[in-house]
C-alpha positions as a printed Julia matrix, in Angstrom:
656×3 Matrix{Float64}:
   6.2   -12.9    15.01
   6.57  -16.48   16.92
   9.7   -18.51   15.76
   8.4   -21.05   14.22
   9.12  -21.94   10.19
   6.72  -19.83    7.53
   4.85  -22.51    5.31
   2.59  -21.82    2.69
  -0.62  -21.12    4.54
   1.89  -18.27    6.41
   3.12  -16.47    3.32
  -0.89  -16.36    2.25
  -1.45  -15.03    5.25
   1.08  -12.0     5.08
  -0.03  -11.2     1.41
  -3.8   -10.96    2.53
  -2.77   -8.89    5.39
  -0.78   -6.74    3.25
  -2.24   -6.52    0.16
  -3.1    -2.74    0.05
   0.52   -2.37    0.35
   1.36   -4.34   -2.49
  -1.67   -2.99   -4.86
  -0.81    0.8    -3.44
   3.24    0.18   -4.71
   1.77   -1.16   -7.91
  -0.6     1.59   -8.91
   2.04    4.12   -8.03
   4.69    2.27  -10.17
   2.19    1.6   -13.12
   1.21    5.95  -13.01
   4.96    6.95  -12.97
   6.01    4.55  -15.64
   3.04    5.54  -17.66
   3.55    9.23  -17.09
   7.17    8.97  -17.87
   6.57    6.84  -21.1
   4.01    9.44  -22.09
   6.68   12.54  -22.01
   9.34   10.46  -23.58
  10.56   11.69  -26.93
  11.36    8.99  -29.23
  14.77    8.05  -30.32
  16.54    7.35  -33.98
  19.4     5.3   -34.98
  21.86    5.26  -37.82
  24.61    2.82  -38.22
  27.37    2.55  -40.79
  30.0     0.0   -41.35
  34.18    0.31  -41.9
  36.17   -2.73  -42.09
  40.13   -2.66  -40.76
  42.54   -4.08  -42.93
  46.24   -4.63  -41.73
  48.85   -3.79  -44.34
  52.9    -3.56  -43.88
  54.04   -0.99  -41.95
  56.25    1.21  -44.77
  59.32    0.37  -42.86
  60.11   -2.91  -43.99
  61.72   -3.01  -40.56
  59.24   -2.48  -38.12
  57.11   -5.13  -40.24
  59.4    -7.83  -39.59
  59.61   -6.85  -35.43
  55.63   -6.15  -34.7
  53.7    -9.28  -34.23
  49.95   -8.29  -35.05
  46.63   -9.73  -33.55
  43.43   -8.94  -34.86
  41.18   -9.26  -31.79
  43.42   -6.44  -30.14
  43.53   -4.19  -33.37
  39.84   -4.73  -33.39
  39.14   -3.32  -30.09
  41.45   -0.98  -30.35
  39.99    0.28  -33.67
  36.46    0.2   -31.77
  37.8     2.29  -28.76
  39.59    4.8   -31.08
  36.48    5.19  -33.13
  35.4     7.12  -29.71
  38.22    9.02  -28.59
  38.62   12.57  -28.27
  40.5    13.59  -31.15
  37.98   12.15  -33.48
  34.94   13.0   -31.54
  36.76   16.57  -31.91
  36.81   16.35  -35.56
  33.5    15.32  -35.93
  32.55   18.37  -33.74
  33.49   20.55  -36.16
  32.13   19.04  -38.89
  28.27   19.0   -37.88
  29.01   22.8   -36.58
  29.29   22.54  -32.53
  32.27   23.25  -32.32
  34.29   26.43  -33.56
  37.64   27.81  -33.73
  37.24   29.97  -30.94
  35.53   27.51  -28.69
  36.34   27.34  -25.36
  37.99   23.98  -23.86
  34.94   23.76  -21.65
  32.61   23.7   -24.74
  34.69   21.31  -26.75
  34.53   18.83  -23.81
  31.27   19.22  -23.25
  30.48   18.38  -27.38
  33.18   15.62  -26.97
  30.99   13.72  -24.04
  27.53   14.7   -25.39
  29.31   12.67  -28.88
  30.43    9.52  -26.98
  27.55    9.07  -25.1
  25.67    9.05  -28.49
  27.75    6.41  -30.59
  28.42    2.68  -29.68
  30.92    0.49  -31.62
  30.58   -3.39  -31.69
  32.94   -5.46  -34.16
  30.32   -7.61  -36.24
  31.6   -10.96  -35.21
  34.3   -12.41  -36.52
  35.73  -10.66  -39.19
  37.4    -7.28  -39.94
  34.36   -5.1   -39.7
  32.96   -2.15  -36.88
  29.65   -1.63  -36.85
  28.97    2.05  -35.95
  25.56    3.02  -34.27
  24.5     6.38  -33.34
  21.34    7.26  -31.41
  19.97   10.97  -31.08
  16.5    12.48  -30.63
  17.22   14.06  -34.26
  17.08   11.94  -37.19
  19.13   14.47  -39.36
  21.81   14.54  -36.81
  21.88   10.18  -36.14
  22.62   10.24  -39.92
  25.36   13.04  -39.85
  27.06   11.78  -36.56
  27.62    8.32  -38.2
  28.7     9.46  -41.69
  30.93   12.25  -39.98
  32.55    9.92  -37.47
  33.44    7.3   -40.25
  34.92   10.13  -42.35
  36.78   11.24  -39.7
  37.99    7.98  -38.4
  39.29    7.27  -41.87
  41.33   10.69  -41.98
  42.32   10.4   -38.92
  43.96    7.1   -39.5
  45.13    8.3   -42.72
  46.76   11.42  -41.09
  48.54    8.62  -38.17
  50.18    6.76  -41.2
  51.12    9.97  -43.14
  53.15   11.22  -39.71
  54.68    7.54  -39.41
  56.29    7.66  -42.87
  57.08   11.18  -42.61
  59.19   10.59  -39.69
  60.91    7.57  -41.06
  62.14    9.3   -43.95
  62.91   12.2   -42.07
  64.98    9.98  -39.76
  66.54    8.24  -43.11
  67.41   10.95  -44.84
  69.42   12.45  -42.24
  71.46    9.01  -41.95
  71.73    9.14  -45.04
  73.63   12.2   -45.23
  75.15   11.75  -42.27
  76.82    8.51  -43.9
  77.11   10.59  -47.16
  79.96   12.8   -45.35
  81.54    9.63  -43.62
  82.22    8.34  -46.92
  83.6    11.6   -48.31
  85.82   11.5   -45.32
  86.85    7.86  -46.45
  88.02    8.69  -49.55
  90.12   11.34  -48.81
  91.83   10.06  -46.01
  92.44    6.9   -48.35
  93.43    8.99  -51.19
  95.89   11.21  -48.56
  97.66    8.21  -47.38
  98.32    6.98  -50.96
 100.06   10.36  -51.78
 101.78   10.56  -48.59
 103.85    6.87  -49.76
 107.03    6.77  -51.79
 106.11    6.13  -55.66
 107.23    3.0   -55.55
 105.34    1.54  -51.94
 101.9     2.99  -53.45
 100.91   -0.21  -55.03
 103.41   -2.54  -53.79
 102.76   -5.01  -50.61
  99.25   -3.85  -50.32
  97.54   -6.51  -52.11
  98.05   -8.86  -48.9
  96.44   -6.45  -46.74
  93.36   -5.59  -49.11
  92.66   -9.72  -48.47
  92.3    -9.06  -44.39
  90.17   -6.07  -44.84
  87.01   -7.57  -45.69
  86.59  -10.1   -42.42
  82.76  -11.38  -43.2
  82.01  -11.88  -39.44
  82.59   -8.41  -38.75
  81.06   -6.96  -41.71
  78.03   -8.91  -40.88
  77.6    -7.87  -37.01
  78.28   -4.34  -37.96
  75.51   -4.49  -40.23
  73.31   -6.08  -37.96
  74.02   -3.59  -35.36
  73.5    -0.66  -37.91
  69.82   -2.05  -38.22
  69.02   -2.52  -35.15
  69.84    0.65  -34.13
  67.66    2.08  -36.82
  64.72   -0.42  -35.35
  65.2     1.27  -32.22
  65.18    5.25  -33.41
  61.96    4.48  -35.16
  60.59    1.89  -31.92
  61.16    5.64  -29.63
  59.21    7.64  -31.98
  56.04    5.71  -31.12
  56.44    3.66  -27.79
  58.3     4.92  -24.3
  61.47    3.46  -23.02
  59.42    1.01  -20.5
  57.96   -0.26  -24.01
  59.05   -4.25  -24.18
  59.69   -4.41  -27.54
  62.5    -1.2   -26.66
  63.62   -3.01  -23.68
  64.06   -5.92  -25.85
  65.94   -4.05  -28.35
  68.49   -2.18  -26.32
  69.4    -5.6   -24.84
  70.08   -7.06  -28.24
  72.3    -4.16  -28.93
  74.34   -4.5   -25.82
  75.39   -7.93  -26.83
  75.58   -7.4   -30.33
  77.95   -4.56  -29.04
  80.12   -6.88  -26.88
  80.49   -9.3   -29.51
  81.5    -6.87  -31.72
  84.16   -5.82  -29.59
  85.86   -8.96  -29.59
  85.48   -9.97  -32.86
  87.51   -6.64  -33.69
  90.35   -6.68  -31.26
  90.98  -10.5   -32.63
  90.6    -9.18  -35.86
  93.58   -5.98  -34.58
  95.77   -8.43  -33.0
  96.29  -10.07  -36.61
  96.86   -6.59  -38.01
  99.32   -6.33  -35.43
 101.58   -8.87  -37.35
 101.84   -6.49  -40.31
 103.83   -3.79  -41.26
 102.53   -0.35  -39.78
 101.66    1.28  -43.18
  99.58   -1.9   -43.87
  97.73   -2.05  -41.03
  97.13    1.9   -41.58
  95.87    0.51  -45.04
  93.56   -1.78  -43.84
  92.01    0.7   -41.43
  91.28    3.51  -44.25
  90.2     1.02  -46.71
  87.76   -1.03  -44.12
  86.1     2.61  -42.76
  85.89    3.27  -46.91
  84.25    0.19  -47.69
  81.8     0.0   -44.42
  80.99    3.98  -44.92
  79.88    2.85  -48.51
  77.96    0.07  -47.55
  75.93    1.86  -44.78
  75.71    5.29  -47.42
  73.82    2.31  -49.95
  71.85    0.9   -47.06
  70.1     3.99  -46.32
  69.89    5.34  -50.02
  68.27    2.12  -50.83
  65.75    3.38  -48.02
  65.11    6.27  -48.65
  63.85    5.2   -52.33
  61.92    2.45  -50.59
  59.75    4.94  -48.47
  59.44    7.36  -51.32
  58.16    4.72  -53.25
  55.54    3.04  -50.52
  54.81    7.24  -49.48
  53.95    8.2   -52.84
  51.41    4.97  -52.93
  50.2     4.93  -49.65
  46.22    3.4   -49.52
  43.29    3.88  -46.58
  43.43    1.01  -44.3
  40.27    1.76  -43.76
  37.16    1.65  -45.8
  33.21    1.98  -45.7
  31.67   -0.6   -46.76
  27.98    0.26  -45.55
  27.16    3.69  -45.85
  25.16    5.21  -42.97
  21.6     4.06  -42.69
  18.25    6.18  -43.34
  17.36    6.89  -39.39
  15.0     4.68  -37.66
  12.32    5.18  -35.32
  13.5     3.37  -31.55
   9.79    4.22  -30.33
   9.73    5.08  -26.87
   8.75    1.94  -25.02
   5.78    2.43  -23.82
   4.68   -0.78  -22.82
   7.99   -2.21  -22.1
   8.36    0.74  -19.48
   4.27    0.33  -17.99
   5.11   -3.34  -17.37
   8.34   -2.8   -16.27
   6.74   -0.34  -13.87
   4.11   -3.08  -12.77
   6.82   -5.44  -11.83
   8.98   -3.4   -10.25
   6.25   -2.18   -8.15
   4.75   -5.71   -7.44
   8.38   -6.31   -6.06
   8.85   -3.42   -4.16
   5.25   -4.2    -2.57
   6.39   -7.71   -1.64
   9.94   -6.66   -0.25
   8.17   -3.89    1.85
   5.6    -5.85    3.01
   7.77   -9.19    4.17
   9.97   -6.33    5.72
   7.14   -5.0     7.23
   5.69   -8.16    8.54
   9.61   -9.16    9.75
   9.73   -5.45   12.22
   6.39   -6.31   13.33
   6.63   -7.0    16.6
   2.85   -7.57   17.62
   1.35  -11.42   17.48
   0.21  -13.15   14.59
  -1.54  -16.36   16.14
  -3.38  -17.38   18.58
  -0.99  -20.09   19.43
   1.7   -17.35   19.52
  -0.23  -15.71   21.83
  -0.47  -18.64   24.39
   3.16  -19.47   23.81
   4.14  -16.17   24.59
   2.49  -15.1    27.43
   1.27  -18.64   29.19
  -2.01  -17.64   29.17
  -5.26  -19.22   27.34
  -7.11  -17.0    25.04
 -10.45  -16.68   25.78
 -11.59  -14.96   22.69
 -11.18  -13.63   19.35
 -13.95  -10.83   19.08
 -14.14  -10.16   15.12
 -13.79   -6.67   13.52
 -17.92   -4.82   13.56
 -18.28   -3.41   10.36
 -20.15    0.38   11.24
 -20.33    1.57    7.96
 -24.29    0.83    8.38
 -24.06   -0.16   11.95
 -22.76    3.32   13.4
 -26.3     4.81   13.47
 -28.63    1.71   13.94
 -28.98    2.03   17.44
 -29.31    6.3    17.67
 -32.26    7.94   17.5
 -32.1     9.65   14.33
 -33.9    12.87   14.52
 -32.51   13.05   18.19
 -29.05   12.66   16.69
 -29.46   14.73   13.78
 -30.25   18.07   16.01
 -27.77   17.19   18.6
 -24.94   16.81   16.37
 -25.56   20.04   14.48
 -25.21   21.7    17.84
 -22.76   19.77   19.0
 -20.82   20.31   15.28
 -21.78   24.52   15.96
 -20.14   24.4    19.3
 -17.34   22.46   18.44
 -17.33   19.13   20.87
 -18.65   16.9    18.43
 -17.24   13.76   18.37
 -17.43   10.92   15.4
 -15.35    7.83   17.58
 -18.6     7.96   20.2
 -20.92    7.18   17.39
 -18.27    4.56   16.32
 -18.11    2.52   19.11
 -21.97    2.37   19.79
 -21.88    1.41   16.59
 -20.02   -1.73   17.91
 -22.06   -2.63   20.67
 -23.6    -5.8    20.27
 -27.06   -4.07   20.14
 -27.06   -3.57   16.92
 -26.06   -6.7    15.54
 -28.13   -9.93   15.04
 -28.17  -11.91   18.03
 -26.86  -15.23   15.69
 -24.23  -13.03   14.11
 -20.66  -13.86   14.23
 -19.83  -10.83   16.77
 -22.69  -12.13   19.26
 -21.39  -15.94   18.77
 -17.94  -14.33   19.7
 -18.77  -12.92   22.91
 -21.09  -16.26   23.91
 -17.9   -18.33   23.25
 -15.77  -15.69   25.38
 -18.61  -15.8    28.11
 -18.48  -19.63   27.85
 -14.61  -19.68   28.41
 -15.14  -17.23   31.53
 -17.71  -19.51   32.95
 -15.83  -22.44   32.58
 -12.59  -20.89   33.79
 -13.18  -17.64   36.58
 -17.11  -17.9    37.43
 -17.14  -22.0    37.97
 -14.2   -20.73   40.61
 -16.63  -18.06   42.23
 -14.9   -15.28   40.32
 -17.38  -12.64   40.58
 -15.62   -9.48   40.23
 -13.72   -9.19   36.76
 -11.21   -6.5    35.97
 -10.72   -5.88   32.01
  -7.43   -4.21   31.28
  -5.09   -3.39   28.53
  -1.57   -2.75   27.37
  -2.23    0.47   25.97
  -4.86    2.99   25.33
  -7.29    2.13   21.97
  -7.0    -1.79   22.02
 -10.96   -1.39   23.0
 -11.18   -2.72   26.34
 -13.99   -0.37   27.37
 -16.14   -1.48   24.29
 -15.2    -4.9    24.89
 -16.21   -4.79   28.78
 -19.64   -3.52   27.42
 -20.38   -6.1    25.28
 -19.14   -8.82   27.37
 -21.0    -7.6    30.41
 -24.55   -7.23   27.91
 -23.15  -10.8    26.52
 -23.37  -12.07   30.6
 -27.0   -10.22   31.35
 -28.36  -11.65   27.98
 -27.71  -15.33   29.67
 -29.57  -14.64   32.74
 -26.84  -13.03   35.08
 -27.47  -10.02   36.85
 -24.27   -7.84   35.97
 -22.73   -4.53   36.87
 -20.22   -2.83   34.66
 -18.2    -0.16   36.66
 -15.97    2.4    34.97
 -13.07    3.0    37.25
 -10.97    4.51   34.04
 -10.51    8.09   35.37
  -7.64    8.69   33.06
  -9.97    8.2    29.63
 -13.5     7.6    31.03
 -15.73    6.41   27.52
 -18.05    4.14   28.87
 -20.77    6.68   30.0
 -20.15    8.23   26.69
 -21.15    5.27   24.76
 -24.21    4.35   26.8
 -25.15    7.69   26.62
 -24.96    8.54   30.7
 -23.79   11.45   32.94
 -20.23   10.99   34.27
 -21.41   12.77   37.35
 -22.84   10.7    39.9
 -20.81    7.73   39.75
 -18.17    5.76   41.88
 -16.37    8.77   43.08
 -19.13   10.46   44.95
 -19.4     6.74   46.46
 -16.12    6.63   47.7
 -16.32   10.0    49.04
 -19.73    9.39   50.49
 -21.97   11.86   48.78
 -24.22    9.23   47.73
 -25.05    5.53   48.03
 -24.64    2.77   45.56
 -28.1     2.39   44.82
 -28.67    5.78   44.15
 -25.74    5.67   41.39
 -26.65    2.68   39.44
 -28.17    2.92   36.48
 -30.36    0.43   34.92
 -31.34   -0.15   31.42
 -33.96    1.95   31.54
 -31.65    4.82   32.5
 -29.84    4.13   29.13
 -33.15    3.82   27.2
 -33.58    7.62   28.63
 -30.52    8.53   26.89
 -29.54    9.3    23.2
 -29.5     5.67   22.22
 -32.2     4.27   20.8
 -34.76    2.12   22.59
 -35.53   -0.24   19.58
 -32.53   -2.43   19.31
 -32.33   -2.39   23.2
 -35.84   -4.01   23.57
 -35.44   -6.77   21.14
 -32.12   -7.67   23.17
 -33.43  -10.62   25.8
 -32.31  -10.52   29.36
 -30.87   -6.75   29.04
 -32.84   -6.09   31.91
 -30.19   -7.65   33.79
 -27.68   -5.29   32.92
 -26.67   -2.18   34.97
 -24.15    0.36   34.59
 -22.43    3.06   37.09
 -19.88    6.11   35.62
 -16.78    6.83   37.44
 -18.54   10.08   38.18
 -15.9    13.04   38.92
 -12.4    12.97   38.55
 -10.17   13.1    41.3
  -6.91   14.4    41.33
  -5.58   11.63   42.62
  -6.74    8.44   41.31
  -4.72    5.87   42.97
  -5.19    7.53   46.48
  -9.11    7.21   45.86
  -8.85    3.5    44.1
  -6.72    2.38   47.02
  -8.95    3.78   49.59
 -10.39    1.29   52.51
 -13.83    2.78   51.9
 -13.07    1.24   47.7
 -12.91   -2.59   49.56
 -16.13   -1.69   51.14
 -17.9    -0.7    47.75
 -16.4    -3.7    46.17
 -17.8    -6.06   48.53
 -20.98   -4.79   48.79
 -20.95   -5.13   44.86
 -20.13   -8.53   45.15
 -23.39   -8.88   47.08
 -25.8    -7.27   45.0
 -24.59   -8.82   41.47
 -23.65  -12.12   40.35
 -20.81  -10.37   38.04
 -19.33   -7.4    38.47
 -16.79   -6.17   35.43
 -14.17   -2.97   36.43
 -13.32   -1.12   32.99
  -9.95    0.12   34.15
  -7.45    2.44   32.71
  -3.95    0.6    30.72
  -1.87   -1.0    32.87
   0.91   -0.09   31.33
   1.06    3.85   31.83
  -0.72    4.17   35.09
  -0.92    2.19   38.47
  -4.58    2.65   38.91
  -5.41   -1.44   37.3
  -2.85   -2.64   39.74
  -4.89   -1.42   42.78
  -8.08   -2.65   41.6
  -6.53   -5.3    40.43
  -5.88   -6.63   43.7
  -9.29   -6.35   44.96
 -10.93   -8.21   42.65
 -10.87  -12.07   41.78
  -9.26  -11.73   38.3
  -7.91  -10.1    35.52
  -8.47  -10.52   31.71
  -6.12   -8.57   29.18
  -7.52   -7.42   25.81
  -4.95   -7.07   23.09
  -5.59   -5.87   19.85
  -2.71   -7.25   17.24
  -0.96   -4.56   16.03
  -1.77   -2.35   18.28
   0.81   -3.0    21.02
   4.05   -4.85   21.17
   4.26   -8.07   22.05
   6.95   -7.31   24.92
   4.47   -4.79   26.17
   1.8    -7.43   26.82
   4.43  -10.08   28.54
   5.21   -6.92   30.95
   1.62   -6.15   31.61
   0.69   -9.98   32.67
   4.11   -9.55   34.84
   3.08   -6.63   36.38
  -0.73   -8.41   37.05
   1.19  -11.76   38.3
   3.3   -10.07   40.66
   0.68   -8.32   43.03
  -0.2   -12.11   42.89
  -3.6   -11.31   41.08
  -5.26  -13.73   39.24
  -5.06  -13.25   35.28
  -7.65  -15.4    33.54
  -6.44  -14.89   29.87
  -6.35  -13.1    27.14
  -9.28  -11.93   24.76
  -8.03  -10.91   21.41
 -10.33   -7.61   19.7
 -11.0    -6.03   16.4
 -10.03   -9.17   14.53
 -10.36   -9.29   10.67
 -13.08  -12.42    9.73
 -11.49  -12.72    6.93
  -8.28  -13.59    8.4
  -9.98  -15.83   10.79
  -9.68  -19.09    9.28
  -8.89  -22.41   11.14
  -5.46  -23.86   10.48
  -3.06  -25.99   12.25
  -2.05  -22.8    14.41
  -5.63  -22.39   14.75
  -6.48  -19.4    13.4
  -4.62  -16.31   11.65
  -5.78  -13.19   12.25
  -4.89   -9.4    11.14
  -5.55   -5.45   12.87
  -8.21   -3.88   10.54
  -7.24   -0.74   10.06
């Protein structure tokens, strides 16, 4: 296409042109979605709803370290609601999944499950909303109820591990500390014995006062906690946890400060008698061994207590739903299908029009190549045309035998079918090749242009039908034409007026006959297998004459390029006031080039579409530099429809 900005009359343009595209890509979409919609087996939902409560942890200990956030418990509660284990469970419950089931079976259950539940938190507040969707009704309902049973238990079964470890982890502190306080007492009691009668009571009173230092006391009962924080912290999180890392830094400086409260507390001690300061040490590791023994006996009782009343943290509060009926979305789907395909019709088509790299105006056409157009000759409608000008009962024999023996061939009929013979002499195609006959006079015969070659860029653009018509076009105003056909690579013009090849310009050239003995007149062509009817009620097409390029030689150019050719020509020129070569492509052979340059001037016919548009730029090139003159350009097969003046003058489409 020409660079130049689309408007609105442009886009038009393209959707006209490529509206079978777009309806084809909608009819397809609209019969698959409708197909697929029809074989779709309808879906049905069940939901339930749990709500999520937070309670204390039953270690008082880890409730006053974790911070807790709802929206993260919430999503985490939604996520879990999904995960394997309980997916697993609920697996078993509905029967798909056995003891002895393989790993590969389980897994497959397990994603077959997930796929078939969403979880949403209902806004807000403490409350999942659980949905299941399956083709069964029965098993929608038993998939919900299952996985909220199962998500309770298995919530229940976290919180019964948690406490079991904690007071597993207590109670062996607890004895631990139980021995260390035995140990006290008889290493206190030992030390008593081991002192003369009269030292066992005396002096010590002073030293029971700097036993009990309260800053000590206090940071080795700090530590002591922390430490249990941290046991039970490891039995849940890694060491990379922060809350850990957090911890065990804590520790270390609790520890340090520890340490010095302890040697300032030694270097008093120091000032004492030996057997006091002995004193002191058994009766501080007594009274700290007690303390720690009542610490964790306290705890123990604690977690018995919160174990032996331990609630659900979760709870259902709707019970799953009677299944419902998704449908299978028919008409959502067909009109989904319509769009999509009215999309994909548009994006093709624009694409389509973008990699097309034939013409799409007139003006584009001038631009391009520099040369006028002399006419756009409109698309000829055959459907009722193609027979019009046979004789029918001569056509209806000859084609059965021509069917029997295999050589018959539908595109002759075609293009007689598009001669102008058959068409109304005020019709649109005959105005077309009057206005094309009135740019030639004004621009190659006013100029004494007599002989005309008609070329093309490629084979099927119909330049031999278009030769035809424009040389009947020039007899029917009063000139005395010849049409030659010098196309020995794809002769069709004695096909479509119904003459012998043989007999034609080649025996000329090679002087086995004269020109007047080749010619053929109309009456000739009357002779033939084309009706007489529509010929007579043509005016002037008495002035119209036609010779074949008779046999074909093996070497074209050699005959084409022959002196004896320049001879025929001019005599030609003589005898007719217009004289029209029907040559072969330009493009693929060199046989227009050498007539070219024997006769006064060219005219290309393009057919959009049909060629590219750097294809037609090389064939004027190759015309302009054997310094021929091209008169323009006539474009053929034109869609009317498409033909519609604008500011570009016209747009105009290939009909297919």
């Amino acid at each position: 296409m020409a660079n130049y900005e689309l408007n609105l009359q442009d886009y038009l343009r393209i959707l006209r042109k490529r509206k079978w595209i777009i309806l084809s890509f909608m009819v397809i979409s609209f019969v698959f979605s409708f197909i697929f919609s029809s074989f779709t087996t309808p879906f049905y939902r069940s939901t339930t709803t749990v709500s999520i409560t937070q309670r204390e942890s039953t270690n008082s200990l880890l409730s006053e370290m974790m911070e807790w956030n709802p929206g993260d418990m919430m999503e985490t509660s939604s996520t879990t609601i999904t995960s394997y284990a309980i997916m697993k469970m609920v697996g078993k419950k509905i029967g798909l999944i056995q003891e002895d089931s393989s790993n590969s079976t389980i897994d497959a259950v397990v994603g077959m499950l997930q796929g078939e539940i969403f979880t949403k938190q209902v806004g807000n507040t403490n409350l999942i909303q659980i949905s299941v969707t399956s083709l069964s009704s029965q098993r929608a309902f038993n998939v919900a109820k299952y996985t909220a049973e199962s998500f309770i238990e298995y919530n229940l079964d976290i919180k019964s591990k948690q406490t079991q470890n904690v007071r597993q982890f207590v109670e062996k502190q607890l004895r631990h500390y139980e021995k260390q306080l035995a140990l006290s007492e008889k290493e206190l009691l030992e030390f008593k014995e081991s002192l003369p009668l009269d030292q066992r009571t005396s002096g010590l009173g002073e030293t029971s006062s700097l036993k009990d230092d309260p800053l000590i006391a206090g940071l080795e009962s700090k530590l002591v906690d922390q430490k249990l924080q941290l046991s039970l912290l490891l039995q849940e999180y890694t060491e990379e946890h922060p809350e850990v890392l957090r911890l065990e830094q804590e520790i270390v400086i609790l520890k340090q400060t520890l340490t010095k409260e302890k040697e300032r507390y030694l270097i008093k001690l120091r000032n004492l008698p030996e057997r006091e300061v002995v004193f002191a040490r058994l009766l501080r590791g007594l009274e700290l061994n007690k303390e720690l023994y009542n610490k964790f006996r306290d705890q123990l009782e604690d977690v018995k207590i919160r174990q032996a009343h331990e609630v659900e943290d979760i709870a259902v509060v709707e019970p799953p739903s009677k299944p419902y009926m998704l449908g299978t979305g028919r008409k959502k789907n067909v009109l989904t299908g319509i769009l999509l395909g009215l999309v994909l019709g548009l994006v093709v088509s624009f694409l389509r029009e973008t990699l097309d790299t034939s013409i799409g105006t007139i003006e584009d056409v001038e631009d391009y190549i520099k040369l006028p157009v002399l006419g756009v000759i409109p698309h000829i409608d055959v459907d009722k045309a193609t027979y019009m000008i046979v004789d029918e009962q001569h056509h209806k024999w000859f084609e059965q035998f021509q069917r029997l023996m295999g050589t018959y061939e539908e595109d002759i009929n075609m293009l007689r079918g598009r001669l102008i013979f058959s068409v109304e002499n005020q019709s649109s195609i005959s105005e077309a090749y009057r206005i094309l006959q009135t740019n030639l006079q004004f621009t190659a015969l006013e100029k004494d242009h007599k002989t005309i070659i008609f070329t093309s860029v490629g084979a099927s653009e119909g330049k031999t039908l278009t030769s035809i018509n424009s040389a009947v076009s020039m007899a029917q105003m009063g000139k005395k034409v010849l049409i030659v056909d010098c196309d020995y690579r794809r002769p069709t013009m004695n096909k479509i007026l119904g003459l012998p090849r043989e007999n034609g310009l080649s025996e000329i050239i090679l002087g086995k006959s004269t020109l007047e003995e080749n010619i053929k007149n109309i009456t000739d062509i009357m002779l033939g297998d084309i009706s007489s009817k529509k010929i007579l009620q043509s005016p002037g097409i008495e002035n119209f004459n036609a010779l074949s390029c008779g046999a074909i030689p093996l070497n074209p150019p050699s005959l084409l390029g022959s002196g004896r050719m320049n001879e025929i020509v001019q005599e030609m020129r003589s005898k007719f006031d217009v004289v029209i070569f029907d040559s072969a492509p330009i493009l693929p052979v060199t046989d227009t080039l050498i007539m070219a340059s024997k006769c006064d001037t060219s005219i290309l016919v393009y057919q959009a579409g049909r060629a590219a548009r750097g294809a037609l730029k090389r064939a004027k090139e190759q015309l302009t530099n054997i310094q021929t003159h091209v008169t323009g350009v006539v474009l053929n097969n034109i869609s009317a429809s498409e033909m519609k003046p604008t500011q570009k003058y016209y747009h105009y489409e290939r009909k297919d």
